[in-house]
């Protein structure tokens, strides 16, 4: 079995849901050496998350942001953790809801996605800064 691991720094993005599939693929060129395997993409932050969803229509990403902004509003007076501003605690909650990693099957050196799937960076902060990923691929 082969195992490869790379770190990738994503440039800062505005708050919202952003397709990063191409950047992840570029960040782990050894993927092409795997005929059958798995890839884990892990984000090293607690106020941003990852998910897999629609990769074609950008309105899906806008609707994701709208939904999560309504579901986990800013400026809730019950939040105790607000050291970094009104988007701080909501960002942590959203990240906990969506998760810090995704797993993708690998087939013939590429992600074995369905027709309309891609990897989202879910940026929950207004000014989150650069985001670090660890990409691990293993297989035959």
XYZ file of N, CA and C in Angstrom:
420
model
N 0.835 -1.178 0.000
C 0.000 0.000 0.000
C 0.885 1.248 0.000
N 0.453 2.257 -0.740
C 1.134 3.542 -0.785
C 0.364 4.526 0.085
N 1.106 5.399 0.772
C 0.495 6.462 1.568
C 1.238 7.753 1.266
N 0.475 8.802 0.947
C 1.045 10.122 0.666
C 0.309 11.152 1.516
N 1.058 12.168 1.959
C 0.431 13.243 2.721
C 1.076 14.571 2.353
N 0.234 15.560 2.125
C 0.692 16.903 1.788
C -0.106 17.930 2.582
N 0.513 19.070 2.823
C -0.174 20.216 3.419
C -0.455 21.224 2.321
N -1.557 21.907 2.456
C -1.960 22.902 1.464
C -2.488 24.129 2.202
N -2.027 25.302 1.809
C -2.527 26.548 2.375
C -3.445 27.194 1.346
N -4.688 27.409 1.733
C -5.655 28.091 0.875
C -5.617 29.575 1.189
N -5.586 30.385 0.165
C -5.616 31.830 0.368
C -6.946 32.249 0.991
N -6.911 33.348 1.733
C -8.119 33.847 2.398
C -9.251 34.049 1.408
N -10.432 33.656 1.830
C -11.644 33.860 1.049
C -12.677 34.571 1.910
N -13.618 35.209 1.252
C -14.686 35.856 1.988
C -15.582 34.795 2.618
N -16.387 35.204 3.550
C -17.325 34.285 4.178
C -18.234 33.686 3.115
N -18.450 32.375 3.195
C -19.295 31.687 2.225
C -18.768 30.294 1.945
N -19.303 29.696 0.915
C -18.998 28.315 0.529
C -18.292 28.349 -0.817
N -17.093 27.774 -0.862
C -16.212 27.920 -2.024
C -15.744 26.554 -2.519
N -15.848 26.328 -3.819
C -15.337 25.092 -4.409
C -13.809 25.110 -4.390
N -13.216 24.048 -3.842
C -11.756 23.964 -3.763
C -11.229 22.657 -4.356
N -12.053 21.924 -5.079
C -11.658 20.622 -5.615
C -10.369 20.707 -6.430
N -10.278 21.661 -7.322
C -9.102 21.786 -8.179
C -7.845 22.049 -7.356
N -7.957 22.905 -6.346
C -6.797 23.195 -5.501
C -6.349 21.954 -4.726
N -7.308 21.173 -4.252
C -6.964 19.945 -3.528
C -6.265 18.972 -4.469
N -6.801 18.795 -5.663
C -6.159 17.903 -6.638
C -4.732 18.352 -6.956
N -4.543 19.635 -7.124
C -3.202 20.161 -7.399
C -2.280 19.995 -6.198
N -2.857 19.972 -4.996
C -2.067 19.870 -3.780
C -1.557 18.478 -3.461
N -2.063 17.461 -4.154
C -1.641 16.073 -3.912
C -1.395 15.384 -5.256
N -0.312 15.744 -5.955
C -0.055 15.174 -7.281
C 0.148 13.659 -7.251
N 0.503 13.094 -6.092
C 0.713 11.652 -5.975
C -0.589 10.865 -6.148
N -1.715 11.557 -6.128
C -3.017 10.903 -6.318
C -3.033 10.073 -7.601
N -2.358 10.565 -8.627
C -2.359 9.853 -9.917
C -1.713 8.467 -9.832
N -0.950 8.209 -8.745
C -0.307 6.910 -8.563
C -1.208 5.885 -7.877
N -2.413 6.281 -7.500
C -3.326 5.393 -6.777
C -4.427 4.911 -7.719
N -4.492 3.597 -7.907
C -5.559 3.029 -8.750
C -6.848 2.856 -7.960
N -6.735 2.354 -6.725
C -7.889 2.172 -5.844
C -7.469 2.604 -4.452
N -8.210 3.550 -3.857
C -7.839 3.999 -2.525
C -8.801 5.017 -1.976
N -8.307 5.778 -1.006
C -9.102 6.794 -0.327
C -8.276 8.058 -0.158
N -8.978 9.171 -0.061
C -8.355 10.454 0.214
C -9.128 11.126 1.342
N -8.396 11.565 2.351
C -8.996 12.372 3.412
C -8.447 13.784 3.284
N -9.348 14.753 3.342
C -8.969 16.159 3.370
C -9.429 16.696 4.721
N -8.481 17.232 5.497
C -8.737 17.691 6.862
C -8.366 19.164 6.971
N -9.235 19.973 7.578
C -8.942 21.390 7.781
C -8.485 21.600 9.219
N -7.403 22.347 9.388
C -6.797 22.546 10.699
C -7.315 23.819 11.378
N -8.613 23.991 11.374
C -9.226 25.193 11.952
C -10.549 24.822 12.610
N -10.990 25.676 13.552
C -12.249 25.423 14.254
C -13.355 26.396 13.859
N -13.068 27.279 12.914
C -14.093 28.234 12.490
C -14.334 28.183 10.984
N -13.875 27.117 10.354
C -14.149 26.826 8.946
C -14.323 25.313 8.859
N -14.968 24.860 7.803
C -15.236 23.430 7.688
C -15.156 22.996 6.234
N -15.380 21.699 6.025
C -15.368 21.114 4.684
C -16.640 20.297 4.495
N -17.109 20.247 3.276
C -18.214 19.360 2.929
C -18.140 19.067 1.434
N -18.904 18.086 1.007
C -19.012 17.736 -0.413
C -20.439 18.001 -0.840
N -20.582 18.714 -1.970
C -21.918 19.004 -2.464
C -21.839 19.455 -3.910
N -22.911 20.050 -4.390
C -23.112 20.499 -5.774
C -21.935 21.327 -6.294
N -21.403 20.951 -7.440
C -20.255 21.678 -7.993
C -20.574 22.477 -9.249
N -21.836 22.512 -9.657
C -22.157 23.167 -10.926
C -22.850 24.521 -10.741
N -23.926 24.559 -10.009
C -24.731 25.768 -9.879
C -24.298 26.578 -8.661
N -23.733 27.773 -8.845
C -23.248 28.564 -7.711
C -24.348 29.031 -6.762
N -25.609 28.993 -7.185
C -26.673 29.401 -6.269
C -26.808 28.426 -5.103
N -26.367 27.193 -5.287
C -26.388 26.235 -4.169
C -25.490 26.741 -3.056
N -24.309 27.236 -3.397
C -23.387 27.747 -2.383
C -23.954 28.991 -1.700
N -24.638 29.843 -2.444
C -25.286 31.020 -1.841
C -26.386 30.590 -0.879
N -27.148 29.571 -1.274
C -28.217 29.082 -0.400
C -27.671 28.428 0.861
N -26.532 27.740 0.761
C -25.884 27.189 1.948
C -25.571 28.311 2.929
N -24.950 29.389 2.451
C -24.600 30.512 3.325
C -25.851 31.128 3.943
N -26.899 31.308 3.148
C -28.148 31.875 3.658
C -28.720 30.993 4.762
N -28.760 29.684 4.529
C -29.333 28.762 5.512
C -28.546 28.791 6.820
N -27.229 28.656 6.738
C -26.431 28.599 7.959
C -26.432 29.933 8.707
N -26.538 31.049 7.994
C -26.640 32.346 8.659
C -27.948 32.468 9.430
N -29.019 31.902 8.898
C -30.300 31.902 9.616
C -30.299 30.900 10.764
N -29.737 29.724 10.532
C -29.754 28.660 11.543
C -28.880 28.988 12.745
N -27.765 29.678 12.511
C -26.814 30.013 13.582
C -26.515 31.509 13.466
N -27.398 32.347 14.012
C -27.245 33.795 13.838
C -26.116 34.383 14.683
N -25.612 35.512 14.223
C -24.642 36.281 14.994
C -25.370 37.109 16.048
N -24.595 37.618 16.991
C -25.092 38.534 18.026
C -26.149 37.938 18.948
N -26.137 36.629 19.119
C -27.049 36.012 20.080
C -26.559 36.388 21.477
N -27.379 37.005 22.290
C -26.914 37.442 23.614
C -26.558 36.287 24.553
N -26.956 35.082 24.219
C -26.641 33.924 25.058
C -25.239 33.370 24.819
N -24.557 33.780 23.747
C -23.196 33.304 23.503
C -22.252 33.884 24.561
N -21.484 33.043 25.206
C -20.467 33.500 26.155
C -19.139 33.746 25.439
N -18.858 32.977 24.388
C -17.588 33.074 23.663
C -17.751 34.050 22.500
N -17.255 35.260 22.684
C -17.328 36.261 21.618
C -16.067 37.116 21.575
N -14.955 36.538 22.004
C -13.688 37.271 22.099
C -13.240 37.877 20.782
N -13.553 37.213 19.680
C -13.060 37.672 18.375
C -14.163 38.297 17.526
N -15.260 38.684 18.140
C -16.319 39.365 17.409
C -17.585 38.546 17.287
N -18.616 39.148 16.689
C -19.929 38.502 16.629
C -20.000 37.270 15.733
N -19.011 37.081 14.834
C -19.026 35.887 13.979
C -18.219 34.741 14.579
N -17.630 34.941 15.760
C -16.730 33.952 16.366
C -17.466 32.669 16.775
N -18.366 32.751 17.731
C -19.059 31.547 18.189
C -19.927 30.924 17.099
N -20.665 31.726 16.316
C -21.413 31.099 15.223
C -20.515 30.307 14.272
N -19.293 30.793 14.026
C -18.361 30.074 13.143
C -17.998 28.718 13.732
N -17.751 28.670 15.038
C -17.433 27.392 15.685
C -18.605 26.420 15.596
N -19.810 26.917 15.824
C -20.989 26.043 15.757
C -21.209 25.498 14.341
N -21.086 26.357 13.351
C -21.256 25.929 11.955
C -20.199 24.893 11.587
N -18.957 25.117 12.026
C -17.891 24.157 11.737
C -18.173 22.816 12.396
N -18.708 22.844 13.626
C -19.045 21.596 14.309
C -20.172 20.861 13.581
N -21.114 21.589 13.021
C -22.234 20.973 12.306
C -21.783 20.305 11.009
N -20.860 20.928 10.296
C -20.435 20.419 8.992
C -19.248 19.473 9.068
N -18.325 19.713 9.979
C -17.208 18.797 10.157
C -15.898 19.313 9.614
N -14.825 18.682 10.086
C -13.481 19.132 9.752
C -12.791 18.302 8.676
N -13.457 17.271 8.157
C -12.817 16.482 7.099
C -13.850 15.846 6.178
N -13.370 15.491 5.007
C -14.169 14.729 4.045
C -13.328 13.554 3.561
N -13.995 12.470 3.215
C -13.350 11.271 2.647
C -13.878 11.095 1.233
N -12.952 10.834 0.316
C -13.310 10.682 -1.089
C -12.662 9.419 -1.623
N -13.435 8.522 -2.244
C -12.809 7.361 -2.873
C -11.947 7.791 -4.066
N -10.890 7.037 -4.280
C -9.980 7.300 -5.401
C -10.056 6.117 -6.356
N -10.199 6.435 -7.645
C -10.242 5.406 -8.679
C -9.426 5.884 -9.864
N -8.459 5.061 -10.264
C -7.624 5.359 -11.434
C -7.008 6.752 -11.390
N -6.453 7.111 -10.216
C -5.714 8.350 -10.092
C -6.535 9.615 -9.992
N -7.836 9.486 -9.705
C -8.691 10.667 -9.615
C -9.766 10.433 -8.570
N -10.408 11.510 -8.139
C -11.520 11.370 -7.204
C -12.687 10.675 -7.903
N -13.321 9.759 -7.196
C -14.475 9.028 -7.738
C -15.764 9.719 -7.290
N -15.895 10.976 -7.667
C -17.092 11.744 -7.348
C -18.264 11.324 -8.218
N -19.460 11.648 -7.735
C -20.647 11.579 -8.575
C -20.611 12.749 -9.554
N -21.561 12.786 -10.448
C -21.576 13.761 -11.540
C -21.474 15.208 -11.071
N -22.160 15.588 -10.020
C -22.245 16.991 -9.625
C -21.576 17.270 -8.277
N -20.560 16.521 -7.903
C -19.964 16.692 -6.583
C -18.624 17.404 -6.627
N -18.382 18.196 -5.597
C -17.105 18.873 -5.416
C -16.878 19.156 -3.946
N -15.652 19.531 -3.599
C -15.287 19.835 -2.213
C -15.483 21.325 -1.960
N -16.188 21.632 -0.881
C -16.388 23.017 -0.467
C -15.483 23.344 0.714
N -14.853 24.505 0.675
C -14.358 25.161 1.869
C -15.529 25.999 2.374
N -15.913 25.767 3.600
C -17.008 26.507 4.215
C -16.377 27.532 5.153
N -16.276 28.750 4.688
C -15.644 29.811 5.473
C -16.728 30.510 6.290
N -16.625 30.381 7.611
C -17.665 30.896 8.491
C -17.311 32.223 9.148
N -16.106 32.717 8.904
C -15.681 33.998 9.492
C -15.670 35.074 8.414
N -15.908 36.308 8.844
C -15.821 37.425 7.909
C -14.389 37.637 7.432
N -13.415 37.428 8.329
C -12.004 37.578 7.997
C -11.249 36.399 8.611
N -11.403 35.246 8.008
C -10.819 34.030 8.570
C -9.344 33.847 8.292
N -8.830 34.526 7.318
C -7.420 34.368 6.972
C -7.183 33.148 6.103
N -5.909 32.851 5.873
C -5.552 31.651 5.113
C -6.006 30.423 5.886
N -6.310 29.352 5.183
C -6.757 28.108 5.821
C -5.821 26.983 5.416
N -5.441 26.168 6.399
C -4.506 25.062 6.172
C -5.265 23.734 6.093
N -4.897 22.948 5.087
C -5.459 21.606 4.911
C -4.335 20.583 4.999
N -4.670 19.384 5.490
C -3.789 18.227 5.390
C -4.524 17.225 4.500
N -3.870 16.820 3.429
C -4.462 15.874 2.460
C -3.686 14.576 2.548
N -4.396 13.488 2.831
C -3.774 12.184 2.949
C -4.436 11.230 1.969
N -3.614 10.552 1.169
C -4.100 9.583 0.187
C -3.428 8.240 0.459
N -4.216 7.177 0.390
C -3.634 5.853 0.531
C -4.363 4.878 -0.375
N -3.640 3.834 -0.775
C -4.226 2.816 -1.627
C -3.175 2.098 -2.447
N -3.657 1.366 -3.418
C -2.799 0.565 -4.309
C -2.697 1.203 -5.677
